[in-house]
Amino acid sequence: MAVRLPNADGSTRAYHPRTEPFAATASTPLASRTVFAAAHVVADPYADTSPDSPAAVDWDATLAFRRHLWSHGLGVAEAMDTAQRGMGLDWAGAAELIRRSAAEAKAVGGRIACGVGTDQLTAPAAGAGTAPAGLAAVRAAYEEQLALVEGAGAQAVLMASRALAAEARTPDDYLELYAHLLRQASEPVVLHWLGPMFDPALEGYWGSSDLDAATAVFLEVIAAHPDKVDGVKISLLDAEREVDLRRRLPEGVRCYTGDDFHYPELIAGDGQGFSHALLGVFDPLGPLAAEAVRVLDTGDAAGFRALLDPTVALSRHLFEAPTRFYKTGVVFLAWLAGHQDHFAMVGGLQSARSLPHLARAYELADGLGLFPDPELAADRAASLFAVYGVAR
């Protein structure tokens, strides 16, 4: 059936969905790259909540989605930005998510890494940023979360902290705090640099808005404790900067790309190295992304690019400015793909993208064959558009 898609000018267009989904040829472990998909959470649509209430999570559907990712050979990056940390999911909810997902990973043999932050310090009012803390409180918050993640048996990802960005006055504040945390970590961690396009409160992280100066501080943290850093996750949407930083890492420290605009070329690499991956866009791209990496495992870089390059248009659309609202498109596609029964999000974030934006996301995802049941996806998309007056 044709689906009427809304345009930004108030008109509509007919779209004829794809009839056959993309089919992966295997589910063998990935060999040449370590790949994490940052996973979203599934809200409980029947919970009587408001946008500034604690998150009500559908735990069964949330864990089922993680099993879906693991079944394709991907690792799960848990309780990260994609899971709406600081945008609907508070620390109490994130802590429960970490405990449940880590237990599920152990039960099924899945790889998991979990975000360690300081969101205990977030002010209670929606959008209120961070409460006055002080560096000692920031350190204690990080320590609490690091202990929980390691106690759950998961690898830690030291996330960029809004509270640290607010409290730090010099690059030395970052150097001292991260040195303390790395000394405490029992296993090598992933250091996460999330740019202000994902979270404006992180402007000036590492002590400077000058990215060259910030990079120097970031590399100094790593050089002081290379045995405690498994890798770095870079989310700056700047491929050249990532490649430059990647080449300057100490031997044995990996680069996990978080660049949702340039990931195929960064993962494929060049004669001087490559990036592994920790990506929010691999939430909707899971099976296709895993298949592409398996092709790369055979040494077929051209085949890898042939599979993954066409996905960039969808990723750039989902992550267009304001980039922090990409989670809305991710959850919308999960609903269309049948991974959950509704399009509701914690914090009411389903309202964060326009109808034309969602229509284009559906069109691009369907063109890639991302929906296991294209007819179901078409019916669900049409039903949502009809609510807003688009004739079916």
Coordinates of C-alpha atoms in Angstrom, one line a residue:
M1 CA 0.0 0.0 0.0
A2 CA 1.1 3.6 -0.5
V3 CA 1.7 5.7 2.5
R4 CA 0.9 9.5 2.5
L5 CA 3.9 11.3 3.9
P6 CA 3.6 14.9 5.2
N7 CA 5.9 17.6 3.8
A8 CA 7.0 20.7 5.6
D9 CA 5.0 23.0 3.4
G10 CA 1.7 21.3 4.3
S11 CA 1.4 19.1 1.2
T12 CA 1.7 15.3 1.2
R13 CA 3.3 12.8 -1.1
A14 CA 2.7 9.2 -1.9
Y15 CA 5.4 6.7 -0.8
H16 CA 5.4 3.1 -1.9
P17 CA 7.2 1.0 0.8
R18 CA 9.8 -1.6 0.1
T19 CA 8.4 -5.1 0.1
E20 CA 11.4 -7.1 1.2
P21 CA 13.5 -6.3 4.3
F22 CA 17.3 -6.4 4.5
A23 CA 18.4 -9.9 5.4
A24 CA 21.7 -10.6 7.2
T25 CA 23.5 -13.7 6.0
A26 CA 25.0 -14.7 9.3
S27 CA 25.2 -14.0 13.1
T28 CA 28.7 -15.0 13.8
P29 CA 30.9 -12.9 16.2
L30 CA 32.5 -9.8 14.8
A31 CA 36.3 -10.1 14.5
S32 CA 38.1 -7.1 13.0
R33 CA 36.3 -4.3 15.0
T34 CA 34.8 -4.0 18.4
V35 CA 31.3 -2.5 17.9
F36 CA 28.9 -1.2 20.5
A37 CA 25.4 0.0 19.8
A38 CA 24.2 2.6 22.3
A39 CA 20.7 1.4 23.1
H40 CA 17.5 3.3 23.8
V41 CA 15.1 2.6 26.6
V42 CA 11.4 1.7 26.1
A43 CA 9.0 3.8 28.1
D44 CA 5.9 2.4 29.9
P45 CA 3.1 4.2 27.9
Y46 CA 0.5 3.5 30.6
A47 CA 2.4 5.2 33.4
D48 CA 0.7 8.3 34.8
T49 CA 3.8 10.5 34.5
S50 CA 4.7 14.0 33.4
P51 CA 7.9 15.2 31.5
D52 CA 9.7 16.0 34.8
S53 CA 8.6 12.8 36.6
P54 CA 11.0 9.9 37.2
A55 CA 11.1 7.7 34.1
A56 CA 8.7 4.8 33.9
V57 CA 10.4 2.1 31.9
D58 CA 9.0 -1.0 30.3
W59 CA 11.7 -3.3 31.4
D60 CA 10.6 -6.4 29.4
A61 CA 10.7 -4.5 26.1
T62 CA 13.9 -2.7 27.0
L63 CA 15.8 -5.9 27.8
A64 CA 14.3 -7.6 24.7
F65 CA 15.8 -4.9 22.5
R66 CA 19.2 -5.5 24.0
R67 CA 18.9 -9.2 23.3
H68 CA 18.1 -8.3 19.7
L69 CA 21.4 -6.3 19.5
W70 CA 23.4 -9.1 21.1
S71 CA 21.9 -11.7 18.8
H72 CA 23.5 -9.9 15.9
G73 CA 27.0 -9.9 17.5
L74 CA 26.9 -6.3 18.7
G75 CA 27.9 -5.1 22.1
V76 CA 25.5 -2.9 24.0
A77 CA 26.6 0.5 25.3
E78 CA 24.1 1.0 28.2
A79 CA 22.8 4.0 30.1
M80 CA 24.5 6.4 27.6
D81 CA 23.1 9.5 25.8
T82 CA 20.9 7.3 23.6
A83 CA 19.2 6.0 26.7
Q84 CA 18.2 9.6 27.5
R85 CA 20.6 10.1 30.4
G86 CA 19.8 13.6 31.5
M87 CA 16.9 13.9 29.1
G88 CA 14.2 11.9 30.8
L89 CA 16.2 9.2 32.5
D90 CA 17.6 10.2 35.9
W91 CA 20.3 8.4 37.9
A92 CA 17.9 6.2 39.8
G93 CA 16.5 4.9 36.6
A94 CA 19.9 4.6 35.0
A95 CA 21.2 2.6 38.0
E96 CA 18.3 0.2 37.6
L97 CA 18.9 0.0 33.9
I98 CA 22.6 -0.9 34.5
R99 CA 21.8 -3.6 37.0
R100 CA 19.2 -5.2 34.8
S101 CA 21.1 -5.0 31.6
A102 CA 24.3 -6.2 33.1
A103 CA 22.5 -9.3 34.5
E104 CA 20.9 -9.9 31.2
A105 CA 24.3 -9.6 29.4
K106 CA 25.8 -12.2 31.8
A107 CA 22.8 -14.5 31.2
V108 CA 23.1 -14.5 27.4
G109 CA 26.9 -13.9 27.0
G110 CA 26.5 -10.4 25.6
R111 CA 29.2 -7.7 25.8
I112 CA 28.2 -4.6 27.7
A113 CA 29.7 -1.3 28.7
C114 CA 27.8 1.2 30.9
G115 CA 27.9 4.9 31.3
V116 CA 29.4 6.4 34.5
G117 CA 28.4 10.0 35.1
T118 CA 27.4 12.5 37.7
D119 CA 23.7 12.9 37.1
Q120 CA 22.9 12.5 40.8
L121 CA 23.8 16.1 40.9
T122 CA 21.2 17.2 38.4
A123 CA 18.7 19.7 39.8
P124 CA 15.3 18.2 40.1
A125 CA 13.4 20.7 37.9
A126 CA 13.2 19.8 34.2
G127 CA 15.9 21.6 32.3
A128 CA 17.4 23.2 35.4
G129 CA 20.9 22.0 34.6
T130 CA 23.0 21.1 37.6
A131 CA 22.7 22.1 41.2
P132 CA 25.8 23.7 42.8
A133 CA 28.1 20.9 43.6
G134 CA 31.8 21.6 43.9
L135 CA 34.6 19.3 42.6
A136 CA 34.5 17.1 45.7
A137 CA 30.8 16.3 45.1
V138 CA 31.5 15.7 41.4
R139 CA 34.2 13.2 42.3
A140 CA 32.0 11.4 44.8
A141 CA 29.2 11.2 42.2
Y142 CA 31.6 9.6 39.7
E143 CA 32.9 7.2 42.3
E144 CA 29.4 6.1 43.3
Q145 CA 28.5 5.3 39.7
L146 CA 31.8 3.6 38.9
A147 CA 31.4 1.3 41.9
L148 CA 27.9 0.4 40.7
V149 CA 28.9 -0.4 37.1
E150 CA 32.0 -2.4 38.1
G151 CA 30.0 -4.2 40.8
A152 CA 27.4 -5.2 38.2
G153 CA 30.2 -6.8 36.1
A154 CA 30.2 -4.3 33.2
Q155 CA 32.9 -2.2 31.6
A156 CA 32.8 1.4 32.6
V157 CA 32.5 4.3 30.2
L158 CA 33.5 7.5 31.9
M159 CA 31.0 10.0 30.4
A160 CA 31.4 13.7 30.1
S161 CA 29.8 15.4 33.1
R162 CA 27.7 18.5 33.0
A163 CA 28.5 19.1 36.7
L164 CA 32.2 18.9 36.0
A165 CA 31.9 21.3 33.1
A166 CA 30.1 23.7 35.4
E167 CA 32.5 23.4 38.3
A168 CA 35.9 23.1 36.7
R169 CA 37.9 26.3 36.4
T170 CA 41.1 25.2 34.8
P171 CA 42.4 22.2 32.7
D172 CA 44.1 21.0 35.9
D173 CA 40.7 20.3 37.5
Y174 CA 40.0 17.8 34.7
L175 CA 43.5 16.3 34.9
E176 CA 43.3 15.8 38.7
L177 CA 39.7 14.4 38.7
Y178 CA 40.2 11.9 35.9
A179 CA 43.6 10.8 37.3
H180 CA 41.8 10.0 40.5
L181 CA 39.1 8.0 38.8
L182 CA 41.5 6.1 36.6
R183 CA 43.5 5.1 39.6
Q184 CA 40.4 3.8 41.2
A185 CA 39.1 1.8 38.2
S186 CA 39.6 -1.9 38.6
E187 CA 39.6 -2.5 34.8
P188 CA 40.4 -0.4 31.8
V189 CA 37.6 2.1 31.0
V190 CA 36.4 4.0 27.9
L191 CA 36.8 7.8 28.1
H192 CA 33.9 9.6 26.5
W193 CA 34.2 13.0 24.9
L194 CA 30.7 14.2 24.0
G195 CA 30.6 17.5 22.1
P196 CA 28.2 20.4 22.8
M197 CA 26.2 19.6 19.7
F198 CA 24.9 16.6 21.7
D199 CA 24.7 18.5 24.9
P200 CA 25.2 22.3 25.0
A201 CA 26.0 22.1 28.8
L202 CA 29.3 20.4 27.8
E203 CA 30.7 23.5 26.0
G204 CA 34.4 24.0 27.0
Y205 CA 34.9 20.5 28.2
W206 CA 38.6 19.6 29.1
G207 CA 39.0 23.2 30.1
S208 CA 38.7 25.1 26.8
S209 CA 36.3 25.8 23.9
D210 CA 39.4 25.7 21.7
L211 CA 39.3 22.1 20.5
D212 CA 43.0 21.9 19.9
A213 CA 43.7 22.9 23.5
A214 CA 41.0 20.6 24.8
T215 CA 42.4 17.7 22.8
A216 CA 45.8 18.3 24.3
V217 CA 44.3 18.0 27.8
F218 CA 42.4 14.9 26.8
L219 CA 45.5 13.2 25.5
E220 CA 47.4 14.2 28.6
V221 CA 44.8 12.3 30.8
I222 CA 45.3 9.2 28.6
A223 CA 49.1 9.4 28.5
A224 CA 49.3 9.5 32.3
H225 CA 47.3 6.2 32.7
P226 CA 47.4 4.3 29.4
D227 CA 47.0 0.9 31.2
K228 CA 43.7 2.1 32.6
V229 CA 42.2 3.3 29.3
D230 CA 40.8 0.6 27.0
G231 CA 39.8 3.3 24.5
V232 CA 38.3 6.7 23.9
K233 CA 34.8 7.4 22.5
I234 CA 34.8 10.6 20.3
S235 CA 31.5 12.3 19.5
L236 CA 32.5 15.6 17.9
L237 CA 31.1 15.0 14.4
D238 CA 34.6 16.0 13.0
A239 CA 36.2 13.1 11.1
E240 CA 39.5 14.9 10.5
R241 CA 39.9 15.7 14.2
E242 CA 39.1 12.1 15.1
V243 CA 41.7 10.7 12.7
D244 CA 44.3 13.1 14.1
L245 CA 43.5 12.2 17.7
R246 CA 43.4 8.5 16.8
R247 CA 46.9 8.6 15.4
R248 CA 48.1 10.3 18.6
L249 CA 46.8 7.7 21.1
P250 CA 49.2 5.5 23.0
E251 CA 49.7 2.1 21.6
G252 CA 47.0 -0.3 22.7
V253 CA 44.4 2.5 23.4
R254 CA 41.5 2.1 21.0
C255 CA 39.5 4.8 19.3
Y256 CA 35.7 4.2 19.3
T257 CA 34.0 6.4 16.8
G258 CA 30.9 8.2 18.0
D259 CA 30.7 10.2 14.8
D260 CA 27.2 9.5 13.4
F261 CA 28.1 11.5 10.2
H262 CA 31.3 9.8 9.1
Y263 CA 31.3 6.4 10.7
P264 CA 31.8 4.2 7.5
E265 CA 35.1 5.8 6.6
L266 CA 36.3 6.0 10.2
I267 CA 35.6 2.3 10.8
A268 CA 37.1 1.2 7.5
G269 CA 40.2 3.2 8.4
D270 CA 43.3 4.0 6.4
G271 CA 46.9 2.8 6.2
Q272 CA 47.6 4.2 9.6
G273 CA 44.7 2.7 11.6
F274 CA 41.0 2.6 12.1
S275 CA 38.3 3.3 14.6
H276 CA 36.1 0.8 16.4
A277 CA 32.6 2.0 17.1
L278 CA 30.2 3.1 19.8
L279 CA 27.3 4.6 18.0
G280 CA 23.7 5.6 18.7
V281 CA 22.8 5.1 15.1
F282 CA 23.7 1.4 15.4
D283 CA 20.5 1.1 17.5
P284 CA 18.3 1.2 14.4
L285 CA 21.0 -0.1 12.1
G286 CA 22.0 -3.1 14.2
P287 CA 21.6 -6.0 11.8
L288 CA 22.8 -4.1 8.8
A289 CA 25.8 -2.7 10.6
A290 CA 26.8 -6.1 12.0
E291 CA 26.6 -7.6 8.5
A292 CA 28.8 -4.8 7.1
V293 CA 31.4 -5.5 9.8
R294 CA 31.4 -9.2 9.0
V295 CA 32.1 -8.3 5.4
L296 CA 35.0 -6.2 6.6
D297 CA 36.2 -9.1 8.7
T298 CA 36.9 -10.9 5.4
G299 CA 39.1 -8.0 4.2
D300 CA 36.5 -6.7 1.8
A301 CA 36.6 -3.0 2.6
A302 CA 34.7 -2.1 -0.6
G303 CA 31.9 -4.4 0.3
F304 CA 31.8 -3.0 3.8
R305 CA 31.4 0.5 2.4
A306 CA 28.8 -0.6 -0.1
L307 CA 26.6 -1.8 2.7
L308 CA 27.2 1.0 5.2
D309 CA 27.7 4.1 3.0
P310 CA 24.0 4.2 2.0
T311 CA 23.0 4.4 5.7
V312 CA 24.7 7.8 6.2
A313 CA 21.8 9.8 4.8
L314 CA 19.5 8.3 7.4
S315 CA 22.0 8.9 10.2
R316 CA 22.6 12.5 9.1
H317 CA 18.8 13.1 9.1
L318 CA 18.3 11.6 12.6
F319 CA 21.2 13.6 14.0
E320 CA 20.5 16.9 12.3
A321 CA 20.4 20.0 14.5
P322 CA 19.3 20.1 17.3
T323 CA 21.4 16.9 17.4
R324 CA 20.4 16.1 21.0
F325 CA 16.9 15.2 19.8
Y326 CA 18.1 12.3 17.7
K327 CA 16.7 9.9 20.3
T328 CA 13.2 10.7 19.1
G329 CA 13.9 9.3 15.6
V330 CA 15.7 6.3 17.0
V331 CA 12.7 5.3 19.2
F332 CA 10.3 6.0 16.3
L333 CA 12.1 3.6 14.1
A334 CA 12.2 0.9 16.8
W335 CA 8.4 1.2 17.0
L336 CA 8.0 0.9 13.3
A337 CA 10.4 -2.1 13.3
G338 CA 8.2 -3.9 15.8
H339 CA 10.7 -3.8 18.7
Q340 CA 8.0 -2.1 20.9
D341 CA 4.3 -1.6 20.8
H342 CA 4.1 2.2 21.0
F343 CA 5.8 5.5 20.2
A344 CA 6.1 6.9 23.7
M345 CA 9.3 8.1 25.3
V346 CA 10.4 8.9 28.8
G347 CA 10.2 12.6 29.4
G348 CA 7.6 12.9 26.6
L349 CA 10.4 13.3 24.1
Q350 CA 8.4 11.8 21.3
S351 CA 7.3 15.4 20.7
A352 CA 10.8 16.6 20.0
R353 CA 10.8 16.1 16.3
S354 CA 8.4 17.3 13.6
L355 CA 6.0 15.2 11.6
P356 CA 7.9 15.9 8.3
H357 CA 11.2 14.9 10.1
L358 CA 9.6 11.6 11.2
A359 CA 8.2 11.0 7.7
R360 CA 11.6 11.4 6.1
A361 CA 13.1 9.1 8.7
Y362 CA 10.6 6.4 7.9
E363 CA 11.2 6.8 4.2
L364 CA 15.0 6.5 4.5
A365 CA 14.8 3.6 6.9
D366 CA 12.4 1.7 4.7
G367 CA 14.6 2.3 1.7
L368 CA 17.4 0.5 3.6
G369 CA 15.2 -2.4 4.4
L370 CA 15.5 -1.9 8.2
F371 CA 11.9 -3.0 8.9
P372 CA 11.5 -6.8 9.4
D373 CA 7.9 -6.4 8.5
P374 CA 7.5 -3.5 5.9
E375 CA 3.7 -3.8 6.0
L376 CA 3.6 -3.4 9.7
A377 CA 6.0 -0.4 9.5
A378 CA 3.9 1.2 6.8
D379 CA 0.7 0.7 8.8
R380 CA 2.2 2.2 12.0
A381 CA 3.6 5.2 10.2
A382 CA 0.3 5.9 8.4
S383 CA -1.6 5.6 11.7
L384 CA 0.6 8.2 13.3
F385 CA 0.4 10.6 10.4
A386 CA -3.4 10.1 10.3
V387 CA -3.6 11.4 13.9
Y388 CA -2.3 14.7 12.6
G389 CA -4.7 14.9 9.8
V390 CA -2.8 13.1 7.0
A391 CA -5.3 11.1 4.9
R392 CA -4.5 7.4 4.7

